[in-house]
Structures are given as C-alpha cells and as structure tokens.
Short mmCIF file of C-alpha atoms in Angstrom, two decimals:
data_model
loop_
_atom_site.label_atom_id
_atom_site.label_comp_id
_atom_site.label_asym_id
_atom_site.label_seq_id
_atom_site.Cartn_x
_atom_site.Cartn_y
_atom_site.Cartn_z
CA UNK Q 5 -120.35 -168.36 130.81
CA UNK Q 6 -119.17 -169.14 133.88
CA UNK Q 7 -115.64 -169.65 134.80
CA UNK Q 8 -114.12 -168.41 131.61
CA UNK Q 9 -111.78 -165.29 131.34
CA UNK Q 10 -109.76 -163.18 129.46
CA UNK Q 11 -105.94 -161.99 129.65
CA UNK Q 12 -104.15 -158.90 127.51
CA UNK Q 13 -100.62 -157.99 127.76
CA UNK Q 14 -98.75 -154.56 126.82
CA UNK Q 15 -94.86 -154.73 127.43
CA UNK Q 16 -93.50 -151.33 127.89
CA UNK Q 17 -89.81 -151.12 127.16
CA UNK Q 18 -87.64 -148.11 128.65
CA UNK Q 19 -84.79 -147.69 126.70
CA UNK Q 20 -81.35 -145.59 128.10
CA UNK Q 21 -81.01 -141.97 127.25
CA UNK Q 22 -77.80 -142.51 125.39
CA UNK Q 23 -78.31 -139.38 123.00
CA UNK Q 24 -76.75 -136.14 123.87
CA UNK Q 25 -79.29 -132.98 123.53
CA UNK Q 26 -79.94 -132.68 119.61
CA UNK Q 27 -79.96 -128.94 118.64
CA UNK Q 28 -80.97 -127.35 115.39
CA UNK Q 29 -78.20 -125.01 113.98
CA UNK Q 30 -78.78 -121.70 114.03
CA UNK Q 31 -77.78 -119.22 110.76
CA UNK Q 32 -74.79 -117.20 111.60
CA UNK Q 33 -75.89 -113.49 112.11
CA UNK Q 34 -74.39 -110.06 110.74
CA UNK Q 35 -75.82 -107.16 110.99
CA UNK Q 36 -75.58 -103.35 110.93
CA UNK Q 37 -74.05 -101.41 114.34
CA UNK Q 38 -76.70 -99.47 115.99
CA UNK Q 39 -79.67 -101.85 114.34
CA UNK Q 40 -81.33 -104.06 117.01
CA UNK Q 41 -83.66 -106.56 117.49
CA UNK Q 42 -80.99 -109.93 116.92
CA UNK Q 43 -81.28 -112.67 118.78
CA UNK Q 44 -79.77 -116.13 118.62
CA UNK Q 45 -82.66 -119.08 119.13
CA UNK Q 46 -81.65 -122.61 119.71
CA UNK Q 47 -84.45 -125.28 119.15
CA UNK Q 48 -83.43 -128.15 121.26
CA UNK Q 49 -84.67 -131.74 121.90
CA UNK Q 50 -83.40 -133.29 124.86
CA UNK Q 51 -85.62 -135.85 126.94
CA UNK Q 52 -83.18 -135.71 130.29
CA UNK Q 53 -81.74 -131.84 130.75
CA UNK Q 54 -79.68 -130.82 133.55
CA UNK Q 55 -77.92 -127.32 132.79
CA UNK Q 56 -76.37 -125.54 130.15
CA UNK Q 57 -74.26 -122.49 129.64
CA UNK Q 58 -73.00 -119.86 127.01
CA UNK Q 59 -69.89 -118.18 126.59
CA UNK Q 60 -68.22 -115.86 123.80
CA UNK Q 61 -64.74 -115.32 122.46
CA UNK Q 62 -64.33 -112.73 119.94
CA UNK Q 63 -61.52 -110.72 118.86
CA UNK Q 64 -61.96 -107.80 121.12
CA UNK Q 65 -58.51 -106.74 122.26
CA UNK Q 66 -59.90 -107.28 126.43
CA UNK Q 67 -62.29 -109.31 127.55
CA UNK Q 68 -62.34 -111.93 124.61
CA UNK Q 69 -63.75 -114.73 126.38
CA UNK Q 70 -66.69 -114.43 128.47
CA UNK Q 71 -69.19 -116.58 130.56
CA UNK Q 72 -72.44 -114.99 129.24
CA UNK Q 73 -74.90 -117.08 131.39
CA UNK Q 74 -75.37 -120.56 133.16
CA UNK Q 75 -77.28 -122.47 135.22
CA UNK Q 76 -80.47 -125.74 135.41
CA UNK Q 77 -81.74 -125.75 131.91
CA UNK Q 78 -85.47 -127.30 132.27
CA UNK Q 79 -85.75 -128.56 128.32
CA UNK Q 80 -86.33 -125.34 126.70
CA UNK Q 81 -85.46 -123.76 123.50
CA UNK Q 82 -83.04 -121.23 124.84
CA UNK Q 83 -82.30 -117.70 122.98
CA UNK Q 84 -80.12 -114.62 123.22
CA UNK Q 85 -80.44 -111.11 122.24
CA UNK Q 86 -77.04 -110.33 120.52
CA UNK Q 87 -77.49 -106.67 120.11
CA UNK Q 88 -75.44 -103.69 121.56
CA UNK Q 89 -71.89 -105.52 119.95
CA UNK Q 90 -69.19 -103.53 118.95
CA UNK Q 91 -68.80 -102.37 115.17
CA UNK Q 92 -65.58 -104.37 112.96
CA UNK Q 93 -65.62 -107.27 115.54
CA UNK Q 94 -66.45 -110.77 115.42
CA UNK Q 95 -68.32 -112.90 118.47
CA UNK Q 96 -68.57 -116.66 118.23
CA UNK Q 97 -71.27 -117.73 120.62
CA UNK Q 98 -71.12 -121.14 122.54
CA UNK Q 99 -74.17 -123.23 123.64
CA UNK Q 100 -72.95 -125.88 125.96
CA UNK Q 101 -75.55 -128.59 126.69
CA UNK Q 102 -75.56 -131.62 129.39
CA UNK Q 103 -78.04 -134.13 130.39
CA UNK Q 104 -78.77 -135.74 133.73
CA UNK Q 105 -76.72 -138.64 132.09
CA UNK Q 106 -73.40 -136.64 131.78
CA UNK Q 107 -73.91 -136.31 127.64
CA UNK Q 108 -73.65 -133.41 126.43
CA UNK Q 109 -73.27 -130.85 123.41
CA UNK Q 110 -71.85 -128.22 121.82
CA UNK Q 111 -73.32 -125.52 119.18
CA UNK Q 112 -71.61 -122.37 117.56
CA UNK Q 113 -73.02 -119.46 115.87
CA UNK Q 114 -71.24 -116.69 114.89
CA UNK Q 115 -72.22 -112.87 115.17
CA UNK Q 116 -70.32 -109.90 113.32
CA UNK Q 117 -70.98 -106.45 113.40
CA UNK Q 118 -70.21 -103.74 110.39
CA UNK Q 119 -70.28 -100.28 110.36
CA UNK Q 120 -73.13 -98.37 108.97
CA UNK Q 121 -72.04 -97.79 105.58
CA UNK Q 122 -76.10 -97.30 103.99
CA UNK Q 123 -77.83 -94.11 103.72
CA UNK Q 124 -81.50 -94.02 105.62
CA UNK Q 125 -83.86 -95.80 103.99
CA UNK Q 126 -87.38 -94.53 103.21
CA UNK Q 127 -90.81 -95.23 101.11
CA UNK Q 128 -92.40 -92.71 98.22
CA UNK Q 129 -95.72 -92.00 98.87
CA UNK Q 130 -97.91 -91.06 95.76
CA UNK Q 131 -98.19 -87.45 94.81
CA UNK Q 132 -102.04 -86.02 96.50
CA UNK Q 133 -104.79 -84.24 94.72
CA UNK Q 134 -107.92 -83.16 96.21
CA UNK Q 135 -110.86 -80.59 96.25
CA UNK Q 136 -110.08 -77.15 98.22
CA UNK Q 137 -111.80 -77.93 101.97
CA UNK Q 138 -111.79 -81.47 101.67
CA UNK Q 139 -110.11 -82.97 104.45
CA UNK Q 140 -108.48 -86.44 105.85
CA UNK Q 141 -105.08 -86.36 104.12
CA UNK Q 142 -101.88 -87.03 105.42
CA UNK Q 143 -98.67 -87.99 103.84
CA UNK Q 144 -96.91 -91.17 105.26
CA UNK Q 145 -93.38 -91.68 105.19
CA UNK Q 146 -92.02 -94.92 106.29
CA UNK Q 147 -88.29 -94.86 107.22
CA UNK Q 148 -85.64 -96.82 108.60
CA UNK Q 149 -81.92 -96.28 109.58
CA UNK Q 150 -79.60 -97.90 111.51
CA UNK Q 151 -78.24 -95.03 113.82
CA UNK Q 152 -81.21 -92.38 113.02
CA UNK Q 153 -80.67 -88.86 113.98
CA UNK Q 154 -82.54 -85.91 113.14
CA UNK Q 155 -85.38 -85.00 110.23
CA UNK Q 156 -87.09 -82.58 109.04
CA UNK Q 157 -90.36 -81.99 106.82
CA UNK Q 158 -90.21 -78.26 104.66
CA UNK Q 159 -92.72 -77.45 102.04
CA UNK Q 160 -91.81 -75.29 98.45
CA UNK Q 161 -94.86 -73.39 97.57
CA UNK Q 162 -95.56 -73.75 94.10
CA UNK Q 163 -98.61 -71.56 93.63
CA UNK Q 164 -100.99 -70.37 96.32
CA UNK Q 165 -104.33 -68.38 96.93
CA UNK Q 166 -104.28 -66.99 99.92
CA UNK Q 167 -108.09 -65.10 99.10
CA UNK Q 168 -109.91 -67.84 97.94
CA UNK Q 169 -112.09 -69.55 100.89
CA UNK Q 170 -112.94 -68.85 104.44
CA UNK Q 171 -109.20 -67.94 105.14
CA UNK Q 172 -109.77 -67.31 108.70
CA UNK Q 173 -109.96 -71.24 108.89
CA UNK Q 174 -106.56 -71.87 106.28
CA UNK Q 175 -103.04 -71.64 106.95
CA UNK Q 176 -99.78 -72.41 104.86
CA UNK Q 177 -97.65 -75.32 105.60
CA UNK Q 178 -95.64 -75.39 108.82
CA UNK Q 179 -91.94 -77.04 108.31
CA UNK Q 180 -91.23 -79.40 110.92
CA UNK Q 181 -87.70 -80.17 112.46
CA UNK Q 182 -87.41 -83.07 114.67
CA UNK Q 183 -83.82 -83.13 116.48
CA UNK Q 184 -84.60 -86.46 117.65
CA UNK Q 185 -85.59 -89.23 115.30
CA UNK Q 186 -86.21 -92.51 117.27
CA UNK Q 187 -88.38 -95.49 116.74
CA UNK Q 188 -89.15 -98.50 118.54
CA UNK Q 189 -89.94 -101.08 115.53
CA UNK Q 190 -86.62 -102.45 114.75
CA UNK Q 191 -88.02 -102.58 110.78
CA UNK Q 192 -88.25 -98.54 111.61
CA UNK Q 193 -91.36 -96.24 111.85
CA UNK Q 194 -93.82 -94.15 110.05
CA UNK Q 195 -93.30 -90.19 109.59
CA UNK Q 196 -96.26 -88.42 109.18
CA UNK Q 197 -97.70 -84.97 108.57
CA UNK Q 198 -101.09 -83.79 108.05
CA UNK Q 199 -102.20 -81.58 104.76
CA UNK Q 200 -105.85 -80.61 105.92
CA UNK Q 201 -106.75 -76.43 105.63
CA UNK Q 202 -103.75 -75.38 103.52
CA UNK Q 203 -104.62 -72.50 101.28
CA UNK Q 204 -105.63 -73.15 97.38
CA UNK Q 205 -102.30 -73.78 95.61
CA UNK Q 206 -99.30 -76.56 94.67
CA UNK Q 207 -96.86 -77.68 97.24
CA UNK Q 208 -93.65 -79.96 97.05
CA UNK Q 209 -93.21 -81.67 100.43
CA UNK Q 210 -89.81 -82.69 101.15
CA UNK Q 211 -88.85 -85.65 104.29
CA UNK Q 212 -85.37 -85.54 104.90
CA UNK Q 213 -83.54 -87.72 107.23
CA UNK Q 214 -80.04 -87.83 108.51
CA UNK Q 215 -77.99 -90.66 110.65
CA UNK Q 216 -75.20 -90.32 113.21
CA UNK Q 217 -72.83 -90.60 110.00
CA UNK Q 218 -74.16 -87.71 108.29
CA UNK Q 219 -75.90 -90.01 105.56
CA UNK Q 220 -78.80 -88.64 103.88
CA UNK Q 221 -81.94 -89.45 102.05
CA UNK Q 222 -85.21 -87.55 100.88
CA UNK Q 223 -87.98 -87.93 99.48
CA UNK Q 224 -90.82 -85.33 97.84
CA UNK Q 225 -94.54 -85.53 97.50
CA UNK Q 226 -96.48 -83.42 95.34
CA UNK Q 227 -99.69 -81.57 96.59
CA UNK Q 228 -102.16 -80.05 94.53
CA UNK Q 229 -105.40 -78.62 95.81
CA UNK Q 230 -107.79 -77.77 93.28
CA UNK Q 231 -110.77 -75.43 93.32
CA UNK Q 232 -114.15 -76.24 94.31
CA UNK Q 233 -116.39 -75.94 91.25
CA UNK Q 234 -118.93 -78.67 92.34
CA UNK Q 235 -122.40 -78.15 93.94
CA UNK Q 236 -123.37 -80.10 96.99
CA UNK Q 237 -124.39 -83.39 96.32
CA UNK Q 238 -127.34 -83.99 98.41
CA UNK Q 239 -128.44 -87.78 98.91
CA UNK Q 240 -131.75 -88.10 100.45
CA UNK Q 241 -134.03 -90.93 102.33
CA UNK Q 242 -136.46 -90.81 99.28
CA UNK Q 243 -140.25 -90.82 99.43
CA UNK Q 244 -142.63 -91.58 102.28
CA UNK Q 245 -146.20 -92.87 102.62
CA UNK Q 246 -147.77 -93.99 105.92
CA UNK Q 247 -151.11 -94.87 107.30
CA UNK Q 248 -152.85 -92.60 109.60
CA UNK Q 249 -152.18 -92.72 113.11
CA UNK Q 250 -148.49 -94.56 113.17
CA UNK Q 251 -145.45 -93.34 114.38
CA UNK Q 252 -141.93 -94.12 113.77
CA UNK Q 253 -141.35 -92.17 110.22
CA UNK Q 254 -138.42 -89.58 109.51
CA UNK Q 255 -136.69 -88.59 106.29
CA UNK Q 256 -133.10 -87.31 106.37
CA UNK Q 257 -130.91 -85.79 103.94
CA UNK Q 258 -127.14 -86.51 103.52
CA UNK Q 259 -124.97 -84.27 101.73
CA UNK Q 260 -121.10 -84.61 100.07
CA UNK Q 261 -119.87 -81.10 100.46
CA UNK Q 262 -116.39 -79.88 101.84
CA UNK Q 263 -117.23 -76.19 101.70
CA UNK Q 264 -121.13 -75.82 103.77
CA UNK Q 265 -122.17 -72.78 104.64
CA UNK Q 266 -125.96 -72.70 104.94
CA UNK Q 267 -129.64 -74.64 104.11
CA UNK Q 268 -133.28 -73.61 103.48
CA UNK Q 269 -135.85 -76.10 103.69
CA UNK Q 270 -139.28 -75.31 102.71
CA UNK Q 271 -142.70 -77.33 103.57
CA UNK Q 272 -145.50 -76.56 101.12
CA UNK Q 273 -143.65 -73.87 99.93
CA UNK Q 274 -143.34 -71.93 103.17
CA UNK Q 275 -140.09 -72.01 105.26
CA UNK Q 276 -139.77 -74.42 107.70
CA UNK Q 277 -135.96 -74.11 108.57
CA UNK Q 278 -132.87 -72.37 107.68
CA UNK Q 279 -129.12 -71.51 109.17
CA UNK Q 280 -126.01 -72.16 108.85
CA UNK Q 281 -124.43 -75.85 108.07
CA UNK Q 282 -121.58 -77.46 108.62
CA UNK Q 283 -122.02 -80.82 106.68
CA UNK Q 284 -123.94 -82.79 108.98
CA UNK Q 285 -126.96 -85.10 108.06
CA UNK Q 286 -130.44 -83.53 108.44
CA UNK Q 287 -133.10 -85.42 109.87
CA UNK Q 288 -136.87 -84.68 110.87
CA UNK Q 289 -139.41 -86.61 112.37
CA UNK Q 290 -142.56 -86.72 110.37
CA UNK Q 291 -145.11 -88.92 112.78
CA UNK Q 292 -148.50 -88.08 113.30
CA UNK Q 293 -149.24 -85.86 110.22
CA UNK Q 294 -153.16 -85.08 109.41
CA UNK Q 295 -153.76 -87.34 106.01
CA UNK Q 296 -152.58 -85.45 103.37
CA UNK Q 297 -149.75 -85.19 100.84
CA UNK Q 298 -146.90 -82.68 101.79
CA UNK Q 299 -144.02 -81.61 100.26
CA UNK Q 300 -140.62 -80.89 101.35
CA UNK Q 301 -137.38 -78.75 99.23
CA UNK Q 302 -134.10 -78.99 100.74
CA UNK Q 303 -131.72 -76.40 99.59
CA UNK Q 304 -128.18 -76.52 100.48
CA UNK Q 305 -125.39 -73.89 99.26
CA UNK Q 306 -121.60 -74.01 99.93
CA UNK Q 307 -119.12 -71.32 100.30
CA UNK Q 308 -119.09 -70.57 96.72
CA UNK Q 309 -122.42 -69.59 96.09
CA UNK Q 310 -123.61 -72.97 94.35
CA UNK Q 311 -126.63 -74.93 95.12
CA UNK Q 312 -128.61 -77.67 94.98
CA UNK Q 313 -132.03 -79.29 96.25
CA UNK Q 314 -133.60 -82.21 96.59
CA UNK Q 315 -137.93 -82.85 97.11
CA UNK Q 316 -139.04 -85.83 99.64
CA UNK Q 317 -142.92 -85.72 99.31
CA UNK Q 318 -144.64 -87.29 102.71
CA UNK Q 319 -148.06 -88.99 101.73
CA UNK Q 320 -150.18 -89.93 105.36
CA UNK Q 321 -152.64 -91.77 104.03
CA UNK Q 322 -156.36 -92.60 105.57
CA UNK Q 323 -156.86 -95.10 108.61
CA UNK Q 324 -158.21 -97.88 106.48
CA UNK Q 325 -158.40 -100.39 109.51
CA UNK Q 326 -161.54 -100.02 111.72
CA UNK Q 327 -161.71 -99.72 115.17
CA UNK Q 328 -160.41 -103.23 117.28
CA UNK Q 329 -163.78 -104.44 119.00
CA UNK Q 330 -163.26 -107.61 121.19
CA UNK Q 331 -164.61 -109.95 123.62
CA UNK Q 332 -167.93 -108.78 124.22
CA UNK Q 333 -169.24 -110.46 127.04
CA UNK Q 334 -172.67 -110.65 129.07
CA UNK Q 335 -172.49 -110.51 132.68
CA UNK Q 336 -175.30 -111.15 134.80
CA UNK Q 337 -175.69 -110.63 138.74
CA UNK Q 338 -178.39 -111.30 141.14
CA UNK Q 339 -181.07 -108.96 142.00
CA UNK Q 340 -184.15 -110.75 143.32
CA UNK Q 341 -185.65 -114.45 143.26
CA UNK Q 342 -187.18 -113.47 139.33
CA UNK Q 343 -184.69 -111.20 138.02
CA UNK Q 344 -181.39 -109.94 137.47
CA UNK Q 345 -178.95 -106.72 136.30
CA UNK Q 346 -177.96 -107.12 133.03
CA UNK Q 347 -173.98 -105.71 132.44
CA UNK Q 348 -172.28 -106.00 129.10
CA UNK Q 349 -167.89 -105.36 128.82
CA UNK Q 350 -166.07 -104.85 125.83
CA UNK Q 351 -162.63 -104.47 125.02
CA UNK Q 352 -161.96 -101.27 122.12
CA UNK Q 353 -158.98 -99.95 121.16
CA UNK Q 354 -157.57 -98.12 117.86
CA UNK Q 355 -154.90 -96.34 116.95
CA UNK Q 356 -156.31 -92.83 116.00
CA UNK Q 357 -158.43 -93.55 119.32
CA UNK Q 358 -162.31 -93.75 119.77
CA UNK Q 359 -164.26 -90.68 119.11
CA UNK Q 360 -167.30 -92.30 119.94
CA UNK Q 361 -168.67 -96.23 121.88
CA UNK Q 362 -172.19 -96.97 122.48
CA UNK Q 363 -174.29 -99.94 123.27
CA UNK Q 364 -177.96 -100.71 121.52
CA UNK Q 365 -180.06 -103.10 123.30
CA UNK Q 366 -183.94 -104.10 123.59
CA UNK Q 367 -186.26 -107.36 123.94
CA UNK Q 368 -188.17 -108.94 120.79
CA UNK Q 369 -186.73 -109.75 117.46
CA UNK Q 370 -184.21 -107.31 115.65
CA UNK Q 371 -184.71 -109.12 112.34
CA UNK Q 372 -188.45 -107.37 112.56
CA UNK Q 373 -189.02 -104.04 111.29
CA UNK Q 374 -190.62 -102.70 114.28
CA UNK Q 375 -188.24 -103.99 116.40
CA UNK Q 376 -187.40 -100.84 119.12
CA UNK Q 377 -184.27 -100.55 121.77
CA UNK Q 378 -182.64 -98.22 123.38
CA UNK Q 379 -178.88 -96.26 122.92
CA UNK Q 380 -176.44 -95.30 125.51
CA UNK Q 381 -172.66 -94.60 125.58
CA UNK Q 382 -170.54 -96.95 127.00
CA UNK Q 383 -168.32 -96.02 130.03
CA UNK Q 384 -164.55 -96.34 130.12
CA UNK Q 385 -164.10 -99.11 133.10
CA UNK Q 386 -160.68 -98.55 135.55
CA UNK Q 387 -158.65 -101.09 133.20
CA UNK Q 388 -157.80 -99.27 129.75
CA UNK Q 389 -159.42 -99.90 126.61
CA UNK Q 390 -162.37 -102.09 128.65
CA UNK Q 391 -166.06 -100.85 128.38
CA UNK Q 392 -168.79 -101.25 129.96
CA UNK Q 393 -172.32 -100.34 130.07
CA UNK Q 394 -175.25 -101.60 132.96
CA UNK Q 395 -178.71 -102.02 131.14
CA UNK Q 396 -180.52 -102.84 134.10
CA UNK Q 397 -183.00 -105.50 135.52
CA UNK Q 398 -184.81 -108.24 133.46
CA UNK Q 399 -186.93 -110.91 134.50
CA UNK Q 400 -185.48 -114.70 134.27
CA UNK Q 401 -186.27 -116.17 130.57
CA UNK Q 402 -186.58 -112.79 128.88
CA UNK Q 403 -183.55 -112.95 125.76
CA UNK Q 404 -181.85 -109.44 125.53
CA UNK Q 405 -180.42 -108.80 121.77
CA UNK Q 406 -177.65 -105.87 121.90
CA UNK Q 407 -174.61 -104.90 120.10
CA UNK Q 408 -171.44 -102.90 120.50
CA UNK Q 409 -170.63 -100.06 117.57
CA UNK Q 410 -167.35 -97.95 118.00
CA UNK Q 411 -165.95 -95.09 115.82
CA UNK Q 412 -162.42 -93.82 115.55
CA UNK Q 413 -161.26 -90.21 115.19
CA UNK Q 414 -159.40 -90.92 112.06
CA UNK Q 415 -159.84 -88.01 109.29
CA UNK Q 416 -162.11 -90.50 107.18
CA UNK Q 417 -164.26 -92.09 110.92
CA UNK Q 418 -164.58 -95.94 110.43
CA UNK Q 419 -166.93 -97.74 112.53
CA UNK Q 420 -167.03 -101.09 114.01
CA UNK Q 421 -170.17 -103.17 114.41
CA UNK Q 422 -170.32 -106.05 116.25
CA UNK Q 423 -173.82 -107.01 114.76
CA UNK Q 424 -177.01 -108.35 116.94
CA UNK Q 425 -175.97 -111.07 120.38
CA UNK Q 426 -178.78 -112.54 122.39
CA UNK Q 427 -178.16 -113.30 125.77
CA UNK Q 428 -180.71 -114.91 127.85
CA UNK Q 429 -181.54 -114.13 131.62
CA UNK Q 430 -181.26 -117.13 133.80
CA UNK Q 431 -181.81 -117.65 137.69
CA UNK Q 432 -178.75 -116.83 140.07
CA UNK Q 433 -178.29 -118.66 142.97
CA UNK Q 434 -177.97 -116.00 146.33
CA UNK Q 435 -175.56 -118.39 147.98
CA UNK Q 436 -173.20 -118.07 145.02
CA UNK Q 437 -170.14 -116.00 144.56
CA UNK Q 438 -171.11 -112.42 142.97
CA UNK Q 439 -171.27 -112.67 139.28
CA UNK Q 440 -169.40 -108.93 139.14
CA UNK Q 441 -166.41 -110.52 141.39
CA UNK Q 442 -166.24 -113.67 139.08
CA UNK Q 443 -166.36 -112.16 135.87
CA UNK Q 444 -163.67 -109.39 136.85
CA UNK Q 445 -161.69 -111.90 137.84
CA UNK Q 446 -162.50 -113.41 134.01
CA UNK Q 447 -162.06 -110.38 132.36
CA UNK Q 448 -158.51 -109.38 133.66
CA UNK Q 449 -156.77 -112.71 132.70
CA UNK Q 450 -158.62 -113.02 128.96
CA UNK Q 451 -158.90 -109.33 128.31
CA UNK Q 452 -154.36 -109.27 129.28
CA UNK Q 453 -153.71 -112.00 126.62
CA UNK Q 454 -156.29 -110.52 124.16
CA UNK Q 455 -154.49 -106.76 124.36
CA UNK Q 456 -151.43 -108.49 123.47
CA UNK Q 457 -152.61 -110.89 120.52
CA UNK Q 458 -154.80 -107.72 119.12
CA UNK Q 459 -151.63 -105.34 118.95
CA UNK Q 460 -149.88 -108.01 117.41
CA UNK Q 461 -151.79 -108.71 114.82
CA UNK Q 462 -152.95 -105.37 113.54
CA UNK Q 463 -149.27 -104.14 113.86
CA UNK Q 464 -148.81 -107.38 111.62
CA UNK Q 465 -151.39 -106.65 108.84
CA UNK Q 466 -149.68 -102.86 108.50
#
C-alpha cells in the first residue's frame, strides 16, 4: 500500500590486526650428503604482511651466520630448498615475519647433514622365462644412491645354443658399463636392459652399482629361454554368408607365433597365395563373389617345421530381394485440340543391376482374355536409375492400362511387376505450361527424396 516501507540493517565491525603472522611448524630435516630434493615450506596465515627474511647460523667454522634472503612478503607460504649443505654440520634456519602493524614472528627449523654411510639401494626383479623368438622383455632395475657413481650390467652364460634358430638374427648378451650413473628423480631411477634375440640357453644377469664411497650393491636375474615346441596358433574371423550383390565382407586370420617363416592358402583346393610371413594378420576382401559356397585353408608353418590350418567357408547366397520399382507416373503433353502424347517415368534400381526394363501398354480391358498391347524397352532418361518410355498419341477420353516389369542380373533373375494402371487422356490447355517442363520439374524433387528413402530401407531389411 501506499506510503509504507521497509528498513534492514547489517553492522559490519572491523576489528585491529593485533595477531602477529601465525605459522605452522615445520619438521626438522636430516638427510643424506649428496641426496637432494629438501626443502623447508612454511604455511603461513597472516591477514596484513609487509616483509620477511631468513637467515642461518650453523656451526661451520666461517661464515656461520648468514642473511639467506629478504625482502616485501605478499602473504604467501614461503619455502626453501636446503640442499647442497655440507656433510657433519648443523644449519638452524630462521623465518622472520612482520606485518604492516609492526608484529611480527619468529620460526626455527633445523637442517643436518650426515655422511653417506648406506650402500646403493636397488629392487629384485623376478627371474624371466619365455619361448625362444618371443620378444618384449626387458629387465628393470630400480636404484637409488645418494652419491651414485658408476654401474655396470654383465651376463654368466649358463647354457647356450648357438645352432638352434635363424642365428643370423640372434646374438649373446652384451655387458654394459656405464661410467656415469646419474638420475634426475630424487627417489632415483630405473636401469634397464633389453633380453629380445639372445640365443637358446640360461643366463644370470648381474646390475651392479657403486657410489663415490666405494659402496656396493647387486642384484641377479635369472633368464631362461626355452625351445619352441608349439605350432602356430592361428585365430581366425570365422564363417561368412552374404547376399548377392553386397559389398563390405573380408575374413582375416590372426596368428600367435614368435618363429614365422611362411603360409599357403588354398581356395577350393587350388592355391591362391603363398610366401614368406613374418607374423602379421592376413586379410582378404571377399565382395562380389558369384553365389556359391567356397572354401578357404590357411596354412601357416614356423621356423621349426610345425604347422597348422584353419578353414573359413564363404557362402554368397542368392539375391532374394527383387528389383526396386517406384513412382510410376503418367505424363501427358499436348499434341492437338483432340489428343495428346502419352509418356510414362519410372524410377528402377537394384543392387545386382537391371538386366532387362520394359513397358506393356494397350486400350480395352486387361482383365479380358483377348485383351492385346504392345511391348517396348524402356530408355534410361539423363538422371540415373529414371526410365522412361513415349507410347505415343491418344485421343482425349480413351483410358490407357500399362505396367512397368524389371529384371535383375542376379544368378537366380527376379522380376518386378508393377501390375495393370489406367490412366485416362484428358484435354490440355495450349496456353498452359508444357506438361514435359512441369513434370521434370516434379520428377527431380520426388524422384531425390525417393532414391534416398529406397536405399534406406532395403539396406535396412538386409
């Protein structure tokens, strides 16, 4: 209503910064000489900051006490790598705080550095075992030290075969020594050496790492390749059947085998393909086959002389769809004051194509015995898969009866038969615009959405 109101108040009190910069205490550090990746991190709440600074005293016999850094501290946590220190000392760091209000604080943490009294560290990697050829193996090591130095990798040979194989492709183990052992993980790194194409046989790999100290540590793996005594395993894409006419279709073979050397496959019995192989899948495209059953053996064989085969059998089946008929359409145009030309379009299409399109036509009654009319091919018109065929001149009232048949060129022919339409002759008006121009005008836009909505549905009912 009129001339009433409402008021509502929110007091905001401001309240003096009388708290000096609150900082969480840090743990003391200690760690290793040589070992990096220490740092000091001070989480700090402090609403008003103005600068800071640090400083360390330790008991270095010069240069105990030290300004380490200073200047406007903006409210941040604030941290500092400690590394690089001096072995046997002590460092007491010194955070000094102050607000814009002159409070301030003072934190402590304190760093010492030992020697490196600890021998490299390193992981034990299982023991390997795989088939002769197979490869993708690798021994990892990982391995820390404080002050690493040197390594090296050496291999005992057990038992080898230095025969068995293609040996032109095999080699024994190659020692590595590395004179300079870094890493750039302060938890340390990983070591690794590869164990593909070694002969047949049992190895003992041996890591051994040294420090700056002369400390030690090593670790051995045990290798063991065995012999391949397995035939190729041969997974394939299975069985295929497939209507006449459609494309798309391929069966493949996959094979597990670390020792190829060569394939056969057969169709009906009869070669098709053979060579050499290195492993790889083996496809081939099987579109457009003649119906029919036919039959396929794969043979692969490794190094070693053993075999095995696999059968895909590829069954094309007949076209069992007949041939796409649509939108058959009378079309008449003027020719004198009593008649006119008769023109009837058609769209056809199939997928084995049309062997064969023709047009019956005459005047009476095709229900009657007797009744007669005439054949004629129809005539491919300039837009694809549209038919047409002129039957001529007919006087206005006569009823024309024709019909549309089409045959594909499948194995099995199927025909289409569009069955008896009348279409009577009527009187065309010379002023008007030409049927032909009209109804090609017609036919383009229907006949564009019908191509579409006919593939679509007899890719649908597949």
């Amino acid at each position: 209503d009129d001339g009433e109101g409402a008021t509502a108040t929110t007091t905001i009190t401001v309240i003096l910064d009388e708290t000096a910069p609150l900082v969480d205490q840090p743990a003391n550090i200690t760690y290793e000489i040589g070992s990096f990746g220490h740092e000091i991190m001070w989480n700090i709440t402090e609403a008003n900051p103005d600068f800071y600074n640090i400083t360390r005293t330790s008991n270095e016999p010069v240069n105990n006490a030290t300004l380490i850094e200073s200047g406007p501290w903006d409210g941040n946590n604030i941290t500092r790598n400690v590394d690089g220190l001096n072995v046997s000392r002590w460092y007491l760091y010194s955070l000094f705080l102050n607000d814009t209000f002159g409070r301030n604080t003072t934190n402590y943490v304190n760093v010492t550095v030992v020697p490196d009294l600890t021998d490299p560290t390193i992981t034990s990697p299982e023991d390997l075992s795989f088939e002769f050829g197979e490869d993708g193996y690798e021994i990892l090591w990982h391995a820390y030290d404080s002050n690493p130095k040197n390594y090296t990798i050496i291999a005992v040979i057990l038992f080898n075969d230095t025969s068995y194989g293609q040996v032109s492709e095999l080699h024994t183990f190659i020692d590595i020594e590395e004179l300079d052992w870094t890493f750039v993980d302060p938890d340390g790194g990983d070591l690794v050496t590869v164990v593909d194409g070694l002969f047949l046989g049992n190895y003992t790999i041996t890591l051994t790492l040294f420090d700056d100290f002369d400390r030690m540590t090593n670790d051995s793996v045990n290798v063991t390749i065995y012999r391949d005594e397995r035939a190729p395993i041969i997974i394939s894409s299975g069985d295929l059947s497939y209507e006449e006419g459609y494309t798309g279709y391929s069966i493949n073979w996959t094979i597990e085998e670390n020792n190829p050397l060569n394939f056969n496959l057969t169709l009906d019995g009869d070669v098709y393909e053979n060579g050499t192989w290195d492993g790889e899948e083996y496809v081939l495209g099987v579109d457009r086959f003649a119906v029919g059953v036919y039959l396929y053996n794969m043979t692969y064989t490794d190094f070693f002389n053993q075999s095995a085969f696999s059968l895909i059998q590829v069954e094309v089946t007949a076209d069992a769809h007949v041939p796409t008929v649509a939108e058959v359409s009378a079309f008449q145009t003027f020719s004198s004051v009593t008649t006119n030309n008769l023109t009837i379009h058609a769209y056809v299409w199939d997928l084995n194509n049309i062997s064969n399109i023709e047009i019956q036509w005459g005047v009476g009654d095709p229900e009657v015995v007797d009744f007669e009319f005439e054949t004629m091919d129809m005539e491919q018109s300039e837009i694809e898969n549209i038919f047409t065929a002129s039957l001529g001149e007919y006087n206005h009232g006569v009823v024309v009866w024709y019909k549309v048949v089409a045959e594909d060129n499948a194995a099995n022919p199927l025909e289409f038969d569009s069955g008896w339409i009348a279409v009577e002759i009527t009187g065309q008006g010379i002023d008007r615009v030409p049927a032909v121009l009209y109804a090609g005008v017609v036919i383009l836009g229907v006949l564009s959405l019908l191509v579409i909505l006919v593939l679509y549905t007899r890719t649908r009912t597949r």
